[in-house]
Short mmCIF file of C-alpha atoms in Angstrom, two decimals:
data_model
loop_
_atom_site.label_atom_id
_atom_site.label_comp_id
_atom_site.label_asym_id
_atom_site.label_seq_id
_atom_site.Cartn_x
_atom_site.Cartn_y
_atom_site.Cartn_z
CA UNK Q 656 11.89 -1.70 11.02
CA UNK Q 657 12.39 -2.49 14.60
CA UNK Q 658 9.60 -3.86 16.07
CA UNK Q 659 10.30 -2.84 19.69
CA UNK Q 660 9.45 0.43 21.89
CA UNK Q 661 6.10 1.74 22.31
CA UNK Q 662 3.97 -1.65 19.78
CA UNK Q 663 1.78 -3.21 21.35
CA UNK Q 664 1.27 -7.47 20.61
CA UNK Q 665 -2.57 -7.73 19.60
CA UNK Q 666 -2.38 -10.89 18.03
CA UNK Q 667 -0.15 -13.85 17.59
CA UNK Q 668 -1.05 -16.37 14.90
CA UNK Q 669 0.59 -19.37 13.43
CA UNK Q 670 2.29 -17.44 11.12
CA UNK Q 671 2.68 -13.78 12.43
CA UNK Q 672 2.65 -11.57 15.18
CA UNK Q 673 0.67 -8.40 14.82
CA UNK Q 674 1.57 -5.57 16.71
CA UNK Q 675 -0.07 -2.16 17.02
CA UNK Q 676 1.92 1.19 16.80
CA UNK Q 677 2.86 4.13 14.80
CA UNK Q 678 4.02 4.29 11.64
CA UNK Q 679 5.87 7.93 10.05
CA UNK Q 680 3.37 9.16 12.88
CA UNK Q 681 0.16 7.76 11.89
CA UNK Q 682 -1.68 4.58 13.94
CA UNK Q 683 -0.22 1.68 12.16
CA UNK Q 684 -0.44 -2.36 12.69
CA UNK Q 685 3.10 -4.77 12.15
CA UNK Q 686 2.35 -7.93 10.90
CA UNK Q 687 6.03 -9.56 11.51
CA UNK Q 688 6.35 -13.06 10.45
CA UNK Q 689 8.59 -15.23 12.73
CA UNK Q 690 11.33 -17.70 11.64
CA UNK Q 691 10.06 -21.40 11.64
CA UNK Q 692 13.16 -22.92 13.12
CA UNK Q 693 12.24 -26.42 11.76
CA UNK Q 694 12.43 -25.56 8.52
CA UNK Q 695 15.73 -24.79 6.51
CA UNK Q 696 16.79 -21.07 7.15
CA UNK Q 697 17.31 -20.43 3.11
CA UNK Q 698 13.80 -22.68 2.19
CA UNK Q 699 12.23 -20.45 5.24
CA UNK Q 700 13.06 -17.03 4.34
CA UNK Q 701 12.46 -17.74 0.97
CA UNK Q 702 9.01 -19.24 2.13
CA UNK Q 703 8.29 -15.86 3.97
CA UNK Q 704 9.04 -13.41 1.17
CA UNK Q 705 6.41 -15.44 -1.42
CA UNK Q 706 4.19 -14.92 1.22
CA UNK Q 707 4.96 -11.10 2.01
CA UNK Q 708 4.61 -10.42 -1.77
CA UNK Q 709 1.34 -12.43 -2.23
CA UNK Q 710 -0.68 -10.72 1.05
CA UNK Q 711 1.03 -7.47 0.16
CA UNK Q 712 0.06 -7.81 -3.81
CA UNK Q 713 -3.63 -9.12 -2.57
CA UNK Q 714 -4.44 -6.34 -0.28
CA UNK Q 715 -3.81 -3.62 -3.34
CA UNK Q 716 -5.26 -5.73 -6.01
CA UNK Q 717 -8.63 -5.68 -4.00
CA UNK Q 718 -8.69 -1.70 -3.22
CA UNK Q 719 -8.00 -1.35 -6.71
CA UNK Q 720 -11.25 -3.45 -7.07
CA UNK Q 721 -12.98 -1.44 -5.07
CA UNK Q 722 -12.69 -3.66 -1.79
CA UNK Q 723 -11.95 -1.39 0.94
CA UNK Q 724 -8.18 -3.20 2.33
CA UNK Q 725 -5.85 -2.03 5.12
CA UNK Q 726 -3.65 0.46 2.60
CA UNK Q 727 0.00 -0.99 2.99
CA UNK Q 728 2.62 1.32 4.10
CA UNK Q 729 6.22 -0.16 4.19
CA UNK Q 730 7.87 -4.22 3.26
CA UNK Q 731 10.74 -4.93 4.88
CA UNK Q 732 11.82 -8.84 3.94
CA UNK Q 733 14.60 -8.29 5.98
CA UNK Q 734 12.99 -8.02 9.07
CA UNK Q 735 10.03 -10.01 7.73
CA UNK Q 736 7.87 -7.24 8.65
CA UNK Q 737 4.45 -5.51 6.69
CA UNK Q 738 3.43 -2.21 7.60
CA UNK Q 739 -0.27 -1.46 7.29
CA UNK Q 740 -2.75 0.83 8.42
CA UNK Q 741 -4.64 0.55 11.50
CA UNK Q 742 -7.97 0.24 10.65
CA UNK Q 743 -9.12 -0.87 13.99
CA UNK Q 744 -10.80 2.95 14.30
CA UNK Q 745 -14.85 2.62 14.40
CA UNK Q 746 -14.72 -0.87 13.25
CA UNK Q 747 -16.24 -3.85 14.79
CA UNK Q 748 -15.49 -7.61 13.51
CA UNK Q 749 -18.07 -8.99 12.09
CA UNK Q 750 -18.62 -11.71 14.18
CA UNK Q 751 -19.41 -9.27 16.97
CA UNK Q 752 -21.49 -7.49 15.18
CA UNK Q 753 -23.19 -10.40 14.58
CA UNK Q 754 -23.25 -11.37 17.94
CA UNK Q 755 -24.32 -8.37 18.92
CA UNK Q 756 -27.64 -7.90 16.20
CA UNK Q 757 -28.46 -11.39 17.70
CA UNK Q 758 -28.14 -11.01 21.11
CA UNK Q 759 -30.38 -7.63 20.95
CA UNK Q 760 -33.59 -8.89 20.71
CA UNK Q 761 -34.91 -7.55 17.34
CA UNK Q 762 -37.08 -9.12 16.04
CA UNK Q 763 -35.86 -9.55 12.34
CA UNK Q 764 -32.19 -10.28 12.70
CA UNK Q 765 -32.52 -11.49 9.52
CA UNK Q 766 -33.70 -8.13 8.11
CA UNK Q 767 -31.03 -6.32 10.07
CA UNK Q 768 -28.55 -8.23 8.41
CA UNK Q 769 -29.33 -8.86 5.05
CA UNK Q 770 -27.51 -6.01 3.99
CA UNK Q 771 -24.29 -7.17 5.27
CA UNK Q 772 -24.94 -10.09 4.34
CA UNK Q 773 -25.03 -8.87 0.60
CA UNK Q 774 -22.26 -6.68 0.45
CA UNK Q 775 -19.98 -9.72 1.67
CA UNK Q 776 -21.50 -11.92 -1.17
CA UNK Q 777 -20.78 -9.20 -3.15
CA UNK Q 778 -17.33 -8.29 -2.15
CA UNK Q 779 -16.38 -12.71 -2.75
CA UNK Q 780 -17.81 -12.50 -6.19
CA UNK Q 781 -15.54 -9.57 -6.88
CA UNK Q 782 -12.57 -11.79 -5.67
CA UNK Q 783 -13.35 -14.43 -7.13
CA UNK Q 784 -14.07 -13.52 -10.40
CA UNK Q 785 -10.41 -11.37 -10.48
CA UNK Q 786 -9.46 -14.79 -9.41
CA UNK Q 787 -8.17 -13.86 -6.04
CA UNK Q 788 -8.54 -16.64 -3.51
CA UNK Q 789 -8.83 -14.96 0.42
CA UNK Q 790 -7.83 -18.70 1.69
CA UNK Q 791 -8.84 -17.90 5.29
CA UNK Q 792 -12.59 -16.13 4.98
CA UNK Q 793 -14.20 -16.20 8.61
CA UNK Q 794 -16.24 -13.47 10.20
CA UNK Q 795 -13.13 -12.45 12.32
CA UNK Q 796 -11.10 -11.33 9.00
CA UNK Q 797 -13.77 -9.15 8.13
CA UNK Q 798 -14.33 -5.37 9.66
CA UNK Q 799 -17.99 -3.49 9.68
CA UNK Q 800 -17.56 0.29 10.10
CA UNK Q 801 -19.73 1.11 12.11
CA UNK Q 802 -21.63 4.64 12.68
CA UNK Q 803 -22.64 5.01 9.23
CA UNK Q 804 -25.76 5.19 7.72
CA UNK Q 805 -25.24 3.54 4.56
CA UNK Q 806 -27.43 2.13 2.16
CA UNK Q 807 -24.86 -0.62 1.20
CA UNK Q 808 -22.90 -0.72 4.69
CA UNK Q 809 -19.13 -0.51 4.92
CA UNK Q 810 -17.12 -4.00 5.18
CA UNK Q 811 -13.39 -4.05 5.08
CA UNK Q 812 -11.63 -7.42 4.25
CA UNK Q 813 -8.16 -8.01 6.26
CA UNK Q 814 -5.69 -10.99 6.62
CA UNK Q 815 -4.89 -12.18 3.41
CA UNK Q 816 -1.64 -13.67 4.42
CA UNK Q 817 -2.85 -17.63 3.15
CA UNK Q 818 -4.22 -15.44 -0.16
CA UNK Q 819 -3.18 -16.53 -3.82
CA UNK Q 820 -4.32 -16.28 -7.02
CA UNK Q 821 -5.87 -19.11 -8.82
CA UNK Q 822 -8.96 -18.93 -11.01
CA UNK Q 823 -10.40 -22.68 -10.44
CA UNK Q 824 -13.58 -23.25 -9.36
CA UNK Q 825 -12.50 -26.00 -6.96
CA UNK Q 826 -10.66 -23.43 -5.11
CA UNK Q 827 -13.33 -20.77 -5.16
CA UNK Q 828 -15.43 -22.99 -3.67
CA UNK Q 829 -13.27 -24.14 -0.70
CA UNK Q 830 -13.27 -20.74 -0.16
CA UNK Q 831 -16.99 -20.17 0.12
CA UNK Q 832 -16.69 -23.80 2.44
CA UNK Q 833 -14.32 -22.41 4.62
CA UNK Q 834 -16.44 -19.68 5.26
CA UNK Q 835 -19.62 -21.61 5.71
CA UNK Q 836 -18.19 -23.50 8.25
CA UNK Q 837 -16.82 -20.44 10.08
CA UNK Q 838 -19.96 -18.44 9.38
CA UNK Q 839 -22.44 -21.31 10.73
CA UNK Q 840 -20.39 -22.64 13.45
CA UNK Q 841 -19.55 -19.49 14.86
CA UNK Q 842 -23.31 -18.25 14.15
CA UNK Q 843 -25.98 -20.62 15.36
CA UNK Q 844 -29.51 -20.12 13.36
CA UNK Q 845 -28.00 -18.62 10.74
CA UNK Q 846 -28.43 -20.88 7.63
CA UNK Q 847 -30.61 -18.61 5.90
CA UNK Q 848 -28.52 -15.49 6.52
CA UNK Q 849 -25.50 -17.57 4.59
CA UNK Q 850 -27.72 -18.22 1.80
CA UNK Q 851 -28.43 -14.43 1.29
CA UNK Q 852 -24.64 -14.39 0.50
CA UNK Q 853 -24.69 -17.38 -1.80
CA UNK Q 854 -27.72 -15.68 -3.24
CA UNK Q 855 -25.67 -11.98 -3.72
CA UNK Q 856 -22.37 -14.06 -4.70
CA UNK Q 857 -24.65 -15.57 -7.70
CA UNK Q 858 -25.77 -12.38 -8.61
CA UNK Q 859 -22.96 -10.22 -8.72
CA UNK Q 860 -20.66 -12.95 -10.23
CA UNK Q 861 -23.05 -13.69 -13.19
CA UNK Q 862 -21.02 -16.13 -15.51
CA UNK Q 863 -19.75 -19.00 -14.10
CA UNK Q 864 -21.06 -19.02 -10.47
CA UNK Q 865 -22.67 -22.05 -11.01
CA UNK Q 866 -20.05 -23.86 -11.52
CA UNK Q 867 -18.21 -22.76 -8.26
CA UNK Q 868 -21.61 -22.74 -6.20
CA UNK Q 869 -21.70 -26.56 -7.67
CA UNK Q 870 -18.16 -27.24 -6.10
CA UNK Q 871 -19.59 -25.98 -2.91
CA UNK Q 872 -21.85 -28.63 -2.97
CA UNK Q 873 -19.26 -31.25 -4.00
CA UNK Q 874 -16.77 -30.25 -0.92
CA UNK Q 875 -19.60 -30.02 1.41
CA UNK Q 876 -20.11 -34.00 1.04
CA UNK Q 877 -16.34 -34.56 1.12
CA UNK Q 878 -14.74 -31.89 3.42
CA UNK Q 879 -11.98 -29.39 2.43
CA UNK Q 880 -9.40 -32.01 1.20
CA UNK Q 881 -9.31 -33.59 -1.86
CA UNK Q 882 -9.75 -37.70 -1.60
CA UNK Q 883 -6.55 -39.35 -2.85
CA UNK Q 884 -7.98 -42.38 -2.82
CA UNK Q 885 -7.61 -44.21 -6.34
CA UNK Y 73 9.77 28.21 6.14
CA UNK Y 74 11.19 24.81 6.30
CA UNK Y 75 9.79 22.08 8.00
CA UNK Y 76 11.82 18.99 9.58
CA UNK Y 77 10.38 15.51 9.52
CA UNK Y 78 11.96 11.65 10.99
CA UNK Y 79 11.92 8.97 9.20
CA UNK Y 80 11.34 5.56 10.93
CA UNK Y 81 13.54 5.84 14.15
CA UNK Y 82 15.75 2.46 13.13
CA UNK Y 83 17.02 4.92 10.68
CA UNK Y 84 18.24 7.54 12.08
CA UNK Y 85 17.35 9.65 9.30
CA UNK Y 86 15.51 12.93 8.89
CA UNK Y 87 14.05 15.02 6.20
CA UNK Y 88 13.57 18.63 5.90
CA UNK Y 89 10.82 19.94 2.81
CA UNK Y 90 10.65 23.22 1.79
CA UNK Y 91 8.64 24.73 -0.57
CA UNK Y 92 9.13 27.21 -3.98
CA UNK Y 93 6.95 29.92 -5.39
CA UNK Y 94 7.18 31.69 -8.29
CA UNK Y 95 10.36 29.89 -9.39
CA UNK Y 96 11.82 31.59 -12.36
CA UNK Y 97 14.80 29.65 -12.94
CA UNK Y 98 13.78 25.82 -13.11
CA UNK Y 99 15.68 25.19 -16.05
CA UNK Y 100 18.96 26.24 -14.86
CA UNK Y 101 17.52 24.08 -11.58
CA UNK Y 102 17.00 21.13 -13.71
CA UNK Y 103 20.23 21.74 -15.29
CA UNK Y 104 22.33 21.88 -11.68
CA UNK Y 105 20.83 18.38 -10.87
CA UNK Y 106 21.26 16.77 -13.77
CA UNK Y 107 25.70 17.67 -13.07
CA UNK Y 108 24.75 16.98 -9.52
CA UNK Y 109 26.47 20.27 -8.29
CA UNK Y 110 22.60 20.16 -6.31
CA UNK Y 111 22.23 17.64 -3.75
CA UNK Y 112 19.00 17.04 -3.01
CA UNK Y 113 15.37 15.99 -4.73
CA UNK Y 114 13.16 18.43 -6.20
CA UNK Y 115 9.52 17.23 -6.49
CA UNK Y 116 6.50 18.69 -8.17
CA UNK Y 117 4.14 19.76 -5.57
CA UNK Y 118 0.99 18.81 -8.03
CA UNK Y 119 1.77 15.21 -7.63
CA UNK Y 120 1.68 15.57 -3.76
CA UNK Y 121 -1.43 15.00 -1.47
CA UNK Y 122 0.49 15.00 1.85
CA UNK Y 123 3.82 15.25 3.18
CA UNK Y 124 2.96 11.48 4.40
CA UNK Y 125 3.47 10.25 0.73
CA UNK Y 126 7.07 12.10 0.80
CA UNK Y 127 7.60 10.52 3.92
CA UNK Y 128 6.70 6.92 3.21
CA UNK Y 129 8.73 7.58 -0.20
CA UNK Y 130 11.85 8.48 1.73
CA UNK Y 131 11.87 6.32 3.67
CA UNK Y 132 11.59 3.56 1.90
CA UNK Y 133 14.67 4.72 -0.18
CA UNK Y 134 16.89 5.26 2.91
CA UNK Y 135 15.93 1.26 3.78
CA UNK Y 136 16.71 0.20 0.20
CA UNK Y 137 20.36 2.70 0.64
CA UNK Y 138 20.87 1.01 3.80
CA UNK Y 139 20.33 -2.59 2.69
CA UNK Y 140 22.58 -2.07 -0.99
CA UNK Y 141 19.30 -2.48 -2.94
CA UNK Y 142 18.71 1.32 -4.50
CA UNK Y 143 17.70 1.02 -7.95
CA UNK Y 144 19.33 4.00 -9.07
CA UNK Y 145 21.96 6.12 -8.97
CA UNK Y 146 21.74 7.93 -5.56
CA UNK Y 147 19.26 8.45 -2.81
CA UNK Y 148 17.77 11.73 -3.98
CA UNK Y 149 16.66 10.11 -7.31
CA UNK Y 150 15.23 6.68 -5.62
CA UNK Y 151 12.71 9.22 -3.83
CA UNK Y 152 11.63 10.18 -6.84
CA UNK Y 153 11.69 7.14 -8.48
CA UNK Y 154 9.52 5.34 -5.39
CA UNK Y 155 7.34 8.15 -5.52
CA UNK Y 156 6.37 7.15 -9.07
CA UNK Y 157 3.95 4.19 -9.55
CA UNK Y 158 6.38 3.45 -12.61
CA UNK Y 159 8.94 1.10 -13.02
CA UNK Y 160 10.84 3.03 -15.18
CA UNK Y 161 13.66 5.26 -14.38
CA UNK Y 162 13.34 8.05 -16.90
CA UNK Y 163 9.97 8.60 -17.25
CA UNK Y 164 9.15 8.26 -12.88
CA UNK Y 165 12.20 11.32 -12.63
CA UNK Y 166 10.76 12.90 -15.44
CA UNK Y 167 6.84 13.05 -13.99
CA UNK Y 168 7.62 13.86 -10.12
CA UNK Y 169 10.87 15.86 -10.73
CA UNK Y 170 11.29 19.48 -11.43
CA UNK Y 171 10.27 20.40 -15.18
CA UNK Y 172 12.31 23.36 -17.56
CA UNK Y 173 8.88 25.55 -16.90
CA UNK Y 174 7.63 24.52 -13.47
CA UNK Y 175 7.01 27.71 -11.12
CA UNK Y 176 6.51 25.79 -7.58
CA UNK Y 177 9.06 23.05 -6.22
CA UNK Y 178 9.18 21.31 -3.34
CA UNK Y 179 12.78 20.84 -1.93
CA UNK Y 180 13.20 17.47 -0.04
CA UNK Y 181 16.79 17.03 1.27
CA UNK Y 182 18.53 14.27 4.45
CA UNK Y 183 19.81 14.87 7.44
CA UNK Y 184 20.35 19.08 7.37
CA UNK Y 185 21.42 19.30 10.77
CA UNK Y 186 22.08 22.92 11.02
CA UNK Y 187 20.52 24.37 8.30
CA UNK Y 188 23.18 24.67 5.74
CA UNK Y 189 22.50 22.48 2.76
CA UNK Y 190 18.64 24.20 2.81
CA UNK Y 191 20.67 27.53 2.54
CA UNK Y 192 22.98 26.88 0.05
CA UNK Y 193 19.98 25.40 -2.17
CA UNK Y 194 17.70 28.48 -1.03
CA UNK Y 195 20.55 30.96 -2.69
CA UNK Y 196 20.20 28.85 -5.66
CA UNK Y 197 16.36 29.34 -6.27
CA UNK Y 198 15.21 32.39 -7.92
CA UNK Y 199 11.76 31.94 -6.02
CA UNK Y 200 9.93 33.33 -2.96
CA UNK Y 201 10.07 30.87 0.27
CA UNK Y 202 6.39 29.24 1.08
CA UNK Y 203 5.00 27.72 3.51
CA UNK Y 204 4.56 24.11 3.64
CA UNK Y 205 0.88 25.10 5.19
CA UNK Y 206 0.10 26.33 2.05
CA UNK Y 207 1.24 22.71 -0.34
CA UNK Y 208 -2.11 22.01 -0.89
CA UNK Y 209 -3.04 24.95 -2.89
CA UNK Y 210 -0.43 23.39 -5.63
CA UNK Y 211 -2.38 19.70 -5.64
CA UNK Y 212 -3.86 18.45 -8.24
CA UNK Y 213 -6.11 16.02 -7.74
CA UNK Y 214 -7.23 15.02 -10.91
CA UNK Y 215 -3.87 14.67 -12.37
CA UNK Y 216 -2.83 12.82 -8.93
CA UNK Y 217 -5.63 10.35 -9.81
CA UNK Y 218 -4.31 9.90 -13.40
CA UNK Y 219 -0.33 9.25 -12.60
CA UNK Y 220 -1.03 7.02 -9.94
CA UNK Y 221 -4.01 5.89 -12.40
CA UNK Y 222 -6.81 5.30 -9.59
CA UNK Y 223 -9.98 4.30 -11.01
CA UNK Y 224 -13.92 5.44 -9.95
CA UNK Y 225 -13.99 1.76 -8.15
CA UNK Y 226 -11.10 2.74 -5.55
CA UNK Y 227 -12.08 6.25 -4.88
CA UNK Y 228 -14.92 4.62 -2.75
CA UNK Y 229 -12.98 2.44 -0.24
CA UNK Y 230 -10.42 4.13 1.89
CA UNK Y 231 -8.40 7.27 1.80
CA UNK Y 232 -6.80 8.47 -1.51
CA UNK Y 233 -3.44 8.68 0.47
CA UNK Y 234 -4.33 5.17 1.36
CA UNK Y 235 -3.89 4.44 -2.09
CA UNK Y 236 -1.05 6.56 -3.45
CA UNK Y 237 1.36 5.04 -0.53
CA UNK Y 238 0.05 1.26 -0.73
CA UNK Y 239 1.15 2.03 -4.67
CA UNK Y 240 4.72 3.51 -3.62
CA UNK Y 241 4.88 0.73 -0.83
CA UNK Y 242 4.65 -2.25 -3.03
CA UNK Y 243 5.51 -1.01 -6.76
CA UNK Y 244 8.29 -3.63 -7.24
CA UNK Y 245 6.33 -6.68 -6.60
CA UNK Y 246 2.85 -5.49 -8.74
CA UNK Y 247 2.05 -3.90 -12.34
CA UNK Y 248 -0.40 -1.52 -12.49
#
């Protein structure tokens, strides 16, 4: 696919550009992931297309679970380049909507956002318990669609290009630690919001949350990596 | 009646669809494809929600033509074959392509510049000419949702043609 006339660069990452543009005429976004020239060309392209195959196999896994995912449209590995659907449309990131429930004065942002806060606890114990690990879970990787008067309201998950599968609780909890950090850094005052979403994860993963909610607590007192000492 | 679609413009490639009514002579159809004296893929229109699934189908074999990776024997069949969540040959040809009995058929063919290869197919079909307005009155839903097996869960988070083409897009590298 070329990625040249009439895209648009939204984003550039580590990893990836993202570019915005039209797909077989519908709104579409390219994620085209560059060539790391320090690394060996044959141990880089063979790096990329793991990583094609795992965000493109993660993004359909979770629809099929019910987790509302950009639908994929074309993978080309020889231009390194996923086609998805824009699903920019009516959507806000979460973290603005945040920002923007907090910065409006109510008086119960907690209230306001419990909901959310629910359906993302939710949507994590579905992951997690199909042993999908996101890998990078922060409030800007996660869409609310807005204008919809929902009882449960309407969160779609994107970016899972660090996403793998792995069913240990260790890395189910870095996971939820990655998250917390994101969550309460980004969002000041907002300890008891995240612990509505432990609270939902609990619930709706049933069997076994304890013992990734316990790792939580294990790499909150020693940070993401793993000591090597000893 | 026919209507003329591009594929991705790094491909220089462009479909034309036209749709079949009250085919009478499928079998003999079926039979013409099998010798491949008929060049071109015939598709159930049941098993089609929107011309975008074609699309994304075609496509997708005219990149796999282009690169040397089709996965069978010629282009017309790898449209069928991606259309098919399936990994297998026989059976994906065999649920999207034309059946001995079918009565509507949806013609896909490449590149018909001026018309000709449409013309010599359309004096093959004992059928009327339809419009491609009128494709979804031959949908079926329900048996859409079983082929492409789509689950209560999914049906609440996106578009069903969200779903059908993220299946096509990436059926090599999953199992449903």
């Amino acid at each position: 696919m070329d990625i040249a006339d009439n895209k648009q660069l939204v984003k550039q990452g580590a990893e990836a550009k993202i570019f915005k543009g039209s797909f077989l005429r519908k709104p579409a976004m390219f994620k085209e992931r560059f060539r790391k020239t320090y690394r060996h060309p044959i141990l880089d392209e063979s790096i990329t297309k793991e990583r094609m195959k795992a965000e493109a196999r993660s993004l359909v896994r979770c629809r099929m679970l019910g987790i509302h995912t950009p639908a994929v449209y074309s993978i080309d590995f020889s231009t390194r380049v996923i086609i998805m659907e824009d699903v920019s449309e009516d959507t806000q990131t979460m973290r603005m909507y945040i920002d923007n429930v907090q910065n409006s004065n109510k008086n119960d942002v907690l209230k306001e956002l419990k909901p959310l806060m629910e359906r993302v606890g939710q949507i994590i114990a579905t992951l997690h318990k199909n042993s999908i690990v996101h890998g990078d879970l922060t409030t800007s990787n996660m869409l609310v669609k807005l204008g919809r008067d929902r009882s449960t309201p309407e969160v779609i998950i994107i970016d899972f290009g660090l996403s793998y599968v792995d069913g240990s609780a260790e890395d189910k909890g870095v996971d939820l630690y990655v998250l917390e950090r994101a969550f309460l850094s980004t969002h000041p005052n907002t300890e008891e919001l995240f612990k509505t979403l432990l609270q939902s994860y609990r619930r709706n993963y049933g069997k076994g949350s304890s013992e990734v909610l316990n790792k939580l607590e294990e790499v909150r007192m020693r940070g993401r990596k793993r000591t090597m000492v000893g | 009646m026919s209507v003329t679609l591009e594929l991705d413009k790094s491909l220089k490639v462009k479909i034309t669809l036209t749709l079949f009514s009250d085919v009478t002579n499928s079998k003999e159809l079926r039979q013409k494809l099998v010798e491949g004296s008929l060049q071109c893929s015939i598709i159930k229109p049941s098993l089609v929600l929107d011309t975008f699934q074609l699309l994304v189908a075609a496509n997708k074999a005219v990149l796999s033509q282009q690169q040397g990776t089709l996965k069978t024997k010629g282009i017309y069949s790898e449209i069928l074959y991606n259309l098919s969540p399936s990994k297998n040959i026989t059976e994906s040809l065999k649920t999207f392509g034309i059946g001995e009995n079918d009565t509507s058929i949806l013609v896909l063919v490449l590149n018909d510049i001026d018309g000709t290869k449409v013309n010599s197919i359309s004096s093959v079909v004992k059928g009327k000419l339809a419009s491609l307005d009128t494709l979804n009155m031959h949908t079926n839903e329900q048996e859409i949702k079983k082929v492409y097996k789509i689950k209560e869960a999914e049906q609440n988070c996106g578009s069903l043609l969200g779903s059908l083409v993220s299946r096509i897009a990436v059926k090599e590298i999953i199992s449903i």
